[in-house]
PDB file of C-alpha atoms in Angstrom:
ATOM      1  CA  MET J 191      85.997  89.883  18.235  1.00 66.00           C
ATOM      2  CA  ASN J 192      84.344  86.896  16.574  1.00 77.00           C
ATOM      3  CA  GLN J 193      85.620  84.128  18.557  1.00 84.00           C
ATOM      4  CA  PHE J 194      83.275  81.085  19.276  1.00 80.00           C
ATOM      5  CA  LEU J 195      82.637  79.911  22.679  1.00 80.00           C
ATOM      6  CA  PRO J 196      81.224  76.377  22.948  1.00 76.00           C
ATOM      7  CA  PHE J 197      79.074  75.916  25.713  1.00 85.00           C
ATOM      8  CA  HIS J 198      79.785  72.210  25.887  1.00 85.00           C
ATOM      9  CA  VAL J 199      81.660  69.665  23.736  1.00 83.00           C
ATOM     10  CA  PRO J 200      79.250  66.793  23.381  1.00 88.00           C
ATOM     11  CA  ASP J 201      80.685  63.117  24.241  1.00 93.00           C
ATOM     12  CA  ILE J 202      79.278  60.919  21.459  1.00 96.00           C
ATOM     13  CA  GLY J 203      80.708  57.616  21.633  1.00 97.00           C
ATOM     14  CA  GLU J 204      80.746  54.632  18.865  1.00 98.00           C
ATOM     15  CA  GLU J 205      77.730  53.105  20.786  1.00 97.00           C
ATOM     16  CA  GLU J 206      75.766  56.307  20.238  1.00 96.00           C
ATOM     17  CA  ILE J 207      76.571  56.371  16.476  1.00 97.00           C
ATOM     18  CA  GLN J 208      75.710  53.026  15.804  1.00 97.00           C
ATOM     19  CA  SER J 209      72.516  53.154  17.360  1.00 93.00           C
ATOM     20  CA  VAL J 210      71.331  56.227  15.204  1.00 94.00           C
ATOM     21  CA  VAL J 211      72.603  54.519  12.515  1.00 96.00           C
ATOM     22  CA  GLU J 212      70.003  51.322  13.539  1.00 94.00           C
ATOM     23  CA  THR J 213      67.411  53.611  14.344  1.00 91.00           C
ATOM     24  CA  LEU J 214      67.675  55.481  10.669  1.00 93.00           C
ATOM     25  CA  ARG J 215      68.325  52.241   8.794  1.00 95.00           C
ATOM     26  CA  SER J 216      65.158  50.937  10.391  1.00 92.00           C
ATOM     27  CA  GLY J 217      62.962  53.344   8.482  1.00 91.00           C
ATOM     28  CA  TRP J 218      60.956  53.994  11.923  1.00 90.00           C
ATOM     29  CA  LEU J 219      62.098  57.609  13.453  1.00 85.00           C
ATOM     30  CA  THR J 220      59.071  58.354  15.726  1.00 87.00           C
ATOM     31  CA  THR J 221      56.989  54.956  16.051  1.00 89.00           C
ATOM     32  CA  GLY J 222      59.604  52.445  15.996  1.00 88.00           C
ATOM     33  CA  SER J 223      61.071  50.056  18.691  1.00 89.00           C
ATOM     34  CA  LYS J 224      63.462  52.650  20.010  1.00 89.00           C
ATOM     35  CA  THR J 225      60.636  54.942  20.620  1.00 89.00           C
ATOM     36  CA  LYS J 226      58.619  52.236  22.666  1.00 89.00           C
ATOM     37  CA  GLN J 227      61.781  51.318  24.318  1.00 90.00           C
ATOM     38  CA  PHE J 228      62.279  55.245  25.362  1.00 90.00           C
ATOM     39  CA  GLU J 229      58.913  55.726  26.395  1.00 92.00           C
ATOM     40  CA  ALA J 230      58.908  52.234  28.773  1.00 94.00           C
ATOM     41  CA  GLU J 231      62.187  53.188  30.491  1.00 94.00           C
ATOM     42  CA  PHE J 232      61.210  56.989  30.458  1.00 89.00           C
ATOM     43  CA  ALA J 233      57.797  56.595  32.250  1.00 84.00           C
TER      44      ALA J 233
END
């Protein structure tokens, strides 16, 4: 029996996709403005 059983189906919408696209196009993956925003909101 080789049936795949997913643990969770991700809920990724257009807003999340657009955010990823903006980040990739910025050229800053680890030290850009999105990282600073995340750190400020998470801390």
